[in-house]
mmCIF file of C-alpha atoms in Angstrom:
data_model
loop_
_atom_site.group_PDB
_atom_site.id
_atom_site.type_symbol
_atom_site.label_atom_id
_atom_site.label_comp_id
_atom_site.label_asym_id
_atom_site.label_seq_id
_atom_site.Cartn_x
_atom_site.Cartn_y
_atom_site.Cartn_z
ATOM 1 C CA MET A 26 118.367 80.218 84.748
ATOM 2 C CA ILE A 27 119.531 81.017 88.254
ATOM 3 C CA PRO A 28 118.966 84.477 89.776
ATOM 4 C CA VAL A 29 121.871 86.613 90.882
ATOM 5 C CA ALA A 30 122.727 86.419 94.586
ATOM 6 C CA PHE A 31 120.441 88.311 96.961
ATOM 7 C CA THR A 32 119.832 88.773 100.679
ATOM 8 C CA TYR A 33 116.639 87.232 102.051
ATOM 9 C CA LYS A 34 114.608 88.967 104.765
ATOM 10 C CA ARG A 35 111.341 87.597 106.178
ATOM 11 C CA ALA A 36 109.009 90.251 107.569
ATOM 12 C CA GLY A 37 106.972 89.433 110.657
ATOM 13 C CA SER A 38 104.640 92.405 110.382
ATOM 14 C CA VAL A 39 103.660 95.210 108.028
ATOM 15 C CA SER A 40 105.693 97.684 110.053
ATOM 16 C CA GLU A 41 108.774 95.458 109.874
ATOM 17 C CA ALA A 42 108.324 95.060 106.106
ATOM 18 C CA LEU A 43 108.142 98.827 105.698
ATOM 19 C CA GLU A 44 111.198 99.337 107.901
ATOM 20 C CA LEU A 45 113.162 96.875 105.767
ATOM 21 C CA ALA A 46 111.998 98.593 102.595
ATOM 22 C CA ALA A 47 113.054 101.983 103.967
ATOM 23 C CA GLU A 48 116.423 100.589 105.035
ATOM 24 C CA HIS A 49 117.289 99.036 101.676
ATOM 25 C CA GLY A 50 115.495 101.443 99.336
ATOM 26 C CA ASP A 51 115.495 100.691 95.607
ATOM 27 C CA ASP A 52 117.687 97.623 96.172
ATOM 28 C CA ALA A 53 114.770 95.773 97.816
ATOM 29 C CA LYS A 54 111.685 94.060 96.429
ATOM 30 C CA PHE A 55 108.649 92.641 98.216
ATOM 31 C CA LEU A 56 107.900 88.950 97.645
ATOM 32 C CA ALA A 57 104.288 87.805 97.970
ATOM 33 C CA GLY A 58 103.352 84.667 96.016
ATOM 34 C CA GLY A 59 106.430 84.967 93.823
ATOM 35 C CA HIS A 60 104.828 84.057 90.497
ATOM 36 C CA SER A 61 105.660 87.443 88.973
ATOM 37 C CA LEU A 62 108.967 88.365 90.608
ATOM 38 C CA LEU A 63 110.788 85.010 90.597
ATOM 39 C CA PRO A 64 110.501 84.366 86.833
ATOM 40 C CA LEU A 65 111.882 87.857 86.175
ATOM 41 C CA MET A 66 114.769 87.134 88.529
ATOM 42 C CA LYS A 67 115.527 83.822 86.843
ATOM 43 C CA LEU A 68 115.648 85.576 83.489
ATOM 44 C CA ARG A 69 117.900 88.266 85.023
ATOM 45 C CA LEU A 70 115.331 90.913 84.066
ATOM 46 C CA ALA A 71 115.130 91.822 87.752
ATOM 47 C CA ALA A 72 118.063 91.662 90.143
ATOM 48 C CA PRO A 73 117.069 92.996 93.573
ATOM 49 C CA GLU A 74 119.791 92.855 96.187
ATOM 50 C CA VAL A 75 117.270 92.245 98.988
ATOM 51 C CA ILE A 76 114.070 90.185 98.945
ATOM 52 C CA ILE A 77 111.518 90.998 101.658
ATOM 53 C CA ASP A 78 109.251 87.980 102.079
ATOM 54 C CA LEU A 79 105.683 88.961 103.021
ATOM 55 C CA SER A 80 104.233 85.441 103.123
ATOM 56 C CA GLY A 81 104.172 85.385 106.922
ATOM 57 C CA LEU A 82 101.790 88.348 107.184
ATOM 58 C CA ARG A 83 98.640 86.310 107.741
ATOM 59 C CA ASP A 84 96.684 89.364 108.881
ATOM 60 C CA LEU A 85 96.706 90.593 105.262
ATOM 61 C CA SER A 86 94.774 87.561 104.026
ATOM 62 C CA TYR A 87 91.003 88.077 104.358
ATOM 63 C CA VAL A 88 87.753 88.846 102.564
ATOM 64 C CA THR A 89 85.203 90.768 104.626
ATOM 65 C CA ASP A 90 81.838 92.388 103.951
ATOM 66 C CA GLN A 91 82.038 96.056 104.943
ATOM 67 C CA GLY A 92 78.489 97.036 104.008
ATOM 68 C CA SER A 93 78.942 99.226 100.940
ATOM 69 C CA HIS A 94 82.066 97.400 99.803
ATOM 70 C CA VAL A 95 84.042 94.188 100.173
ATOM 71 C CA ALA A 96 87.528 94.495 101.693
ATOM 72 C CA ILE A 97 90.232 92.084 100.519
ATOM 73 C CA GLY A 98 93.632 91.768 102.132
ATOM 74 C CA ALA A 99 96.496 92.195 99.692
ATOM 75 C CA LEU A 100 97.963 88.778 100.524
ATOM 76 C CA THR A 101 94.715 86.908 99.879
ATOM 77 C CA ARG A 102 95.494 84.135 97.424
ATOM 78 C CA HIS A 103 93.657 83.836 94.118
ATOM 79 C CA HIS A 104 92.112 80.535 95.226
ATOM 80 C CA ASP A 105 90.594 82.212 98.289
ATOM 81 C CA VAL A 106 89.240 85.101 96.200
ATOM 82 C CA GLU A 107 87.702 82.602 93.781
ATOM 83 C CA HIS A 108 86.020 80.587 96.531
ATOM 84 C CA SER A 109 84.956 83.423 98.842
ATOM 85 C CA ASP A 110 81.244 83.163 99.624
ATOM 86 C CA VAL A 111 81.125 86.930 100.155
ATOM 87 C CA LEU A 112 82.574 87.680 96.715
ATOM 88 C CA ARG A 113 80.508 85.045 94.964
ATOM 89 C CA ARG A 114 77.411 86.691 96.410
ATOM 90 C CA GLU A 115 78.334 90.378 96.227
ATOM 91 C CA VAL A 116 80.990 90.692 93.480
ATOM 92 C CA PRO A 117 80.795 87.508 91.390
ATOM 93 C CA LEU A 118 82.815 89.047 88.551
ATOM 94 C CA LEU A 119 85.926 89.220 90.751
ATOM 95 C CA ALA A 120 85.466 85.703 92.127
ATOM 96 C CA HIS A 121 85.096 84.334 88.597
ATOM 97 C CA ALA A 122 88.068 86.270 87.201
ATOM 98 C CA ALA A 123 90.300 85.008 90.021
ATOM 99 C CA GLY A 124 89.389 81.473 88.983
ATOM 100 C CA GLN A 125 90.725 82.156 85.484
ATOM 101 C CA VAL A 126 94.226 83.092 86.640
ATOM 102 C CA GLY A 127 96.855 80.593 85.500
ATOM 103 C CA ASP A 128 96.434 77.068 86.863
ATOM 104 C CA PRO A 129 95.581 75.634 90.325
ATOM 105 C CA GLN A 130 99.206 75.797 91.470
ATOM 106 C CA ILE A 131 99.443 79.487 90.629
ATOM 107 C CA ARG A 132 96.059 80.243 92.202
ATOM 108 C CA HIS A 133 97.108 78.550 95.449
ATOM 109 C CA ARG A 134 100.311 80.633 95.691
ATOM 110 C CA GLY A 135 99.686 83.887 93.838
ATOM 111 C CA THR A 136 98.087 86.807 95.676
ATOM 112 C CA ILE A 137 95.685 89.486 94.517
ATOM 113 C CA GLY A 138 97.942 92.220 95.901
ATOM 114 C CA GLY A 139 100.985 90.826 94.136
ATOM 115 C CA SER A 140 99.113 90.767 90.854
ATOM 116 C CA ILE A 141 97.946 94.360 91.259
ATOM 117 C CA ALA A 142 101.299 95.737 92.428
ATOM 118 C CA HIS A 143 103.116 93.975 89.562
ATOM 119 C CA ALA A 144 100.860 95.918 87.146
ATOM 120 C CA ASP A 145 101.160 93.605 84.156
ATOM 121 C CA PRO A 146 98.554 94.765 81.594
ATOM 122 C CA ALA A 147 98.171 91.139 80.451
ATOM 123 C CA SER A 148 97.031 90.095 83.926
ATOM 124 C CA ASP A 149 93.334 89.384 84.523
ATOM 125 C CA LEU A 150 92.779 91.048 87.888
ATOM 126 C CA PRO A 151 94.048 94.610 87.288
ATOM 127 C CA ALA A 152 91.530 95.138 84.458
ATOM 128 C CA THR A 153 88.808 93.471 86.498
ATOM 129 C CA LEU A 154 89.368 95.807 89.458
ATOM 130 C CA LEU A 155 89.475 98.755 87.060
ATOM 131 C CA THR A 156 86.047 97.689 85.814
ATOM 132 C CA LEU A 157 84.797 97.446 89.390
ATOM 133 C CA ASP A 158 86.060 100.928 90.360
ATOM 134 C CA ALA A 159 88.046 99.526 93.270
ATOM 135 C CA THR A 160 90.033 101.566 95.765
ATOM 136 C CA LEU A 161 93.526 100.444 96.759
ATOM 137 C CA VAL A 162 94.957 101.058 100.221
ATOM 138 C CA ALA A 163 98.700 101.600 100.559
ATOM 139 C CA GLN A 164 100.624 101.852 103.801
ATOM 140 C CA GLY A 165 103.939 103.635 104.178
ATOM 141 C CA SER A 166 106.125 105.380 106.692
ATOM 142 C CA ASP A 167 103.702 108.333 106.811
ATOM 143 C CA GLY A 168 100.620 106.171 107.343
ATOM 144 C CA SER A 169 98.039 104.798 104.923
ATOM 145 C CA ARG A 170 96.315 106.353 101.926
ATOM 146 C CA GLU A 171 93.596 105.380 99.480
ATOM 147 C CA ILE A 172 94.315 105.320 95.754
ATOM 148 C CA PRO A 173 91.481 105.071 93.174
ATOM 149 C CA VAL A 174 92.289 102.187 90.860
ATOM 150 C CA GLY A 175 92.016 104.495 87.861
ATOM 151 C CA GLU A 176 95.020 106.436 89.195
ATOM 152 C CA PHE A 177 97.046 103.435 90.328
ATOM 153 C CA PHE A 178 98.445 102.054 87.059
ATOM 154 C CA GLN A 179 100.994 104.534 85.719
ATOM 155 C CA GLY A 180 102.676 102.563 82.933
ATOM 156 C CA LEU A 181 104.045 99.150 82.047
ATOM 157 C CA PHE A 182 104.849 97.537 85.433
ATOM 158 C CA GLU A 183 104.603 100.986 87.031
ATOM 159 C CA THR A 184 102.176 102.039 89.770
ATOM 160 C CA ALA A 185 101.416 104.991 92.016
ATOM 161 C CA LEU A 186 103.021 103.227 94.990
ATOM 162 C CA GLU A 187 105.864 105.195 96.555
ATOM 163 C CA PRO A 188 109.175 103.399 97.227
ATOM 164 C CA ASP A 189 108.380 103.218 100.954
ATOM 165 C CA GLU A 190 104.809 101.931 100.485
ATOM 166 C CA MET A 191 103.183 98.539 100.171
ATOM 167 C CA LEU A 192 99.699 97.581 99.074
ATOM 168 C CA THR A 193 97.678 96.308 102.031
ATOM 169 C CA GLU A 194 94.013 96.185 101.010
ATOM 170 C CA ILE A 195 91.665 96.264 98.020
ATOM 171 C CA ARG A 196 88.192 97.758 98.534
ATOM 172 C CA VAL A 197 85.597 96.786 95.949
ATOM 173 C CA PRO A 198 82.228 98.595 95.885
ATOM 174 C CA LYS A 199 79.252 96.304 95.673
ATOM 175 C CA PRO A 200 77.863 96.596 92.122
ATOM 176 C CA ALA A 201 74.381 98.036 91.686
ATOM 177 C CA ALA A 202 73.434 94.973 89.641
ATOM 178 C CA ALA A 203 75.710 92.197 90.857
ATOM 179 C CA GLY A 204 74.456 89.841 88.139
ATOM 180 C CA ALA A 205 75.215 92.126 85.172
ATOM 181 C CA TRP A 206 78.767 90.924 84.582
ATOM 182 C CA SER A 207 80.926 88.893 82.240
ATOM 183 C CA PHE A 208 84.597 87.994 81.889
ATOM 184 C CA GLN A 209 86.067 86.867 78.586
ATOM 185 C CA LYS A 210 89.608 86.157 77.470
ATOM 186 C CA PHE A 211 91.402 84.554 74.552
ATOM 187 C CA THR A 212 94.544 82.515 75.189
ATOM 188 C CA GLN A 213 96.798 80.131 73.316
ATOM 189 C CA ARG A 214 96.530 77.674 76.219
ATOM 190 C CA ALA A 215 94.182 77.822 79.176
ATOM 191 C CA ILE A 216 97.015 78.617 81.606
ATOM 192 C CA ASP A 217 98.547 81.393 79.492
ATOM 193 C CA TRP A 218 98.345 85.153 79.853
ATOM 194 C CA ALA A 219 95.466 86.538 77.843
ATOM 195 C CA ILE A 220 96.258 87.636 74.300
ATOM 196 C CA VAL A 221 93.235 89.864 74.898
ATOM 197 C CA GLY A 222 90.595 89.824 77.614
ATOM 198 C CA CYS A 223 87.774 91.950 78.932
ATOM 199 C CA ALA A 224 85.637 92.379 82.024
ATOM 200 C CA VAL A 225 82.154 93.894 82.058
ATOM 201 C CA GLN A 226 80.133 95.117 85.048
ATOM 202 C CA ASP A 227 77.069 97.382 84.963
ATOM 203 C CA GLY A 228 78.046 98.884 81.604
ATOM 204 C CA ARG A 229 81.717 99.416 82.530
ATOM 205 C CA ILE A 230 84.265 97.635 80.352
ATOM 206 C CA GLY A 231 87.868 96.840 81.285
ATOM 207 C CA LEU A 232 90.400 95.582 78.733
ATOM 208 C CA VAL A 233 93.226 93.129 79.330
ATOM 209 C CA ASN A 234 96.444 93.417 77.286
ATOM 210 C CA MET A 235 95.326 96.251 75.029
ATOM 211 C CA GLY A 236 97.970 98.770 76.099
ATOM 212 C CA GLY A 237 100.764 99.491 78.537
ATOM 213 C CA THR A 238 98.260 99.508 81.417
ATOM 214 C CA PRO A 239 94.836 97.960 81.968
ATOM 215 C CA LEU A 240 92.323 100.156 80.157
ATOM 216 C CA ARG A 241 88.661 101.067 80.182
ATOM 217 C CA ALA A 242 86.967 100.835 76.783
ATOM 218 C CA ALA A 243 85.700 104.416 77.068
ATOM 219 C CA ALA A 244 84.283 104.719 73.554
ATOM 220 C CA ALA A 245 82.348 101.470 73.872
ATOM 221 C CA GLU A 246 81.047 102.513 77.300
ATOM 222 C CA ALA A 247 79.864 105.843 75.865
ATOM 223 C CA ALA A 248 78.081 104.117 72.993
ATOM 224 C CA LEU A 249 76.434 101.752 75.433
ATOM 225 C CA SER A 250 75.220 104.591 77.655
ATOM 226 C CA ASP A 251 73.737 106.249 74.539
ATOM 227 C CA GLY A 252 71.602 103.164 73.983
ATOM 228 C CA ALA A 253 73.670 101.218 71.459
ATOM 229 C CA ALA A 254 73.153 97.480 71.214
ATOM 230 C CA PRO A 255 75.999 95.284 72.558
ATOM 231 C CA ALA A 256 77.406 94.503 69.114
ATOM 232 C CA ASP A 257 77.280 98.161 68.053
ATOM 233 C CA ALA A 258 78.906 99.372 71.267
ATOM 234 C CA ALA A 259 81.572 96.661 71.006
ATOM 235 C CA ALA A 260 82.553 97.963 67.560
ATOM 236 C CA HIS A 261 84.238 100.846 69.439
ATOM 237 C CA ALA A 262 86.105 98.616 71.915
ATOM 238 C CA ALA A 263 89.574 99.110 70.405
ATOM 239 C CA GLU A 264 89.342 102.903 70.077
ATOM 240 C CA GLY A 265 91.922 104.697 72.160
ATOM 241 C CA THR A 266 93.965 101.550 72.825
ATOM 242 C CA SER A 267 97.604 100.805 71.984
ATOM 243 C CA ALA A 268 97.810 97.035 71.709
ATOM 244 C CA ALA A 269 101.199 95.414 71.175
ATOM 245 C CA ASP A 270 102.285 93.881 67.875
ATOM 246 C CA ASP A 271 104.352 90.804 68.763
ATOM 247 C CA ILE A 272 104.941 87.120 68.039
ATOM 248 C CA ARG A 273 101.697 86.122 69.743
ATOM 249 C CA ALA A 274 99.381 88.437 67.812
ATOM 250 C CA THR A 275 99.422 91.485 65.592
ATOM 251 C CA ARG A 276 97.940 94.730 66.807
ATOM 252 C CA ALA A 277 95.137 94.432 64.238
ATOM 253 C CA TYR A 278 94.262 90.951 65.476
ATOM 254 C CA ARG A 279 94.180 92.120 69.095
ATOM 255 C CA GLU A 280 91.862 94.954 68.107
ATOM 256 C CA HIS A 281 89.609 92.438 66.369
ATOM 257 C CA LEU A 282 89.637 90.220 69.465
ATOM 258 C CA ALA A 283 88.726 93.190 71.662
ATOM 259 C CA ARG A 284 85.639 93.895 69.562
ATOM 260 C CA VAL A 285 84.593 90.238 69.513
ATOM 261 C CA LEU A 286 85.155 89.602 73.217
ATOM 262 C CA VAL A 287 83.482 92.820 74.337
ATOM 263 C CA SER A 288 80.450 91.966 72.199
ATOM 264 C CA ARG A 289 80.245 88.528 73.814
ATOM 265 C CA ALA A 290 80.720 89.981 77.288
ATOM 266 C CA LEU A 291 78.069 92.672 76.876
ATOM 267 C CA THR A 292 75.606 90.147 75.498
ATOM 268 C CA GLU A 293 76.254 87.728 78.359
ATOM 269 C CA ALA A 294 76.046 90.477 81.001
ATOM 270 C CA ARG A 295 72.716 91.626 79.607
ATOM 271 C CA SER A 296 71.385 88.073 79.645
ATOM 272 C CA ARG A 297 72.170 87.746 83.369
ATOM 273 C CA VAL A 298 69.970 90.674 84.382
#
């Protein structure tokens, strides 16, 4: 399908992007890689009157070692996250998860910030950053602020970003045991959204597509901290979740997948130590 007519604006700086957003308000949407917004527009599920193109903001594409954490610009493409030497060394879980997003075409165009701001619970990177206890930096008309990732996802496609704010940076703490990680997901085809997925790092467990937001498997984490074996802890993986029941999988099947994938992930993470 063809989107409804819209006005195109190309921002030359963060400040210009924010000025355009303030000028047009709820009628405007930011465009990063476009792999989330454009399909919605073609299906007429989104019909912004103004598109603010951020692709020219090259200063928001970077991966830098900041000592205690790794800083990632919001417009860093998935391919660059996957192949970053810094991330492969310090936060290999994130580098690996970025390499599982879609296909090469999507990874060369899609951005980590776009994925996070879109807040699709079936997306790989929001749950991965939740597992890594990342901090998100937003900039708006009143300056910048830091948002803990656990407070960022508010609901299905809803975030803590204010209308006049844009995501500019992701800060990922360096894990205590960088090798104790695993990422698992189950798809119909390799390029598809996960029916269910999970990320594990240092005993923290994030779930993909098990609710209206990315979730932590709190019950499984508690069992693990009490000394449970991976398989026993994973038996609690679906507790407290609200998985969808749709044409791709029933809720019961997703809950089963969560238990299986978390068991595999915990076992693999333990084997890496």
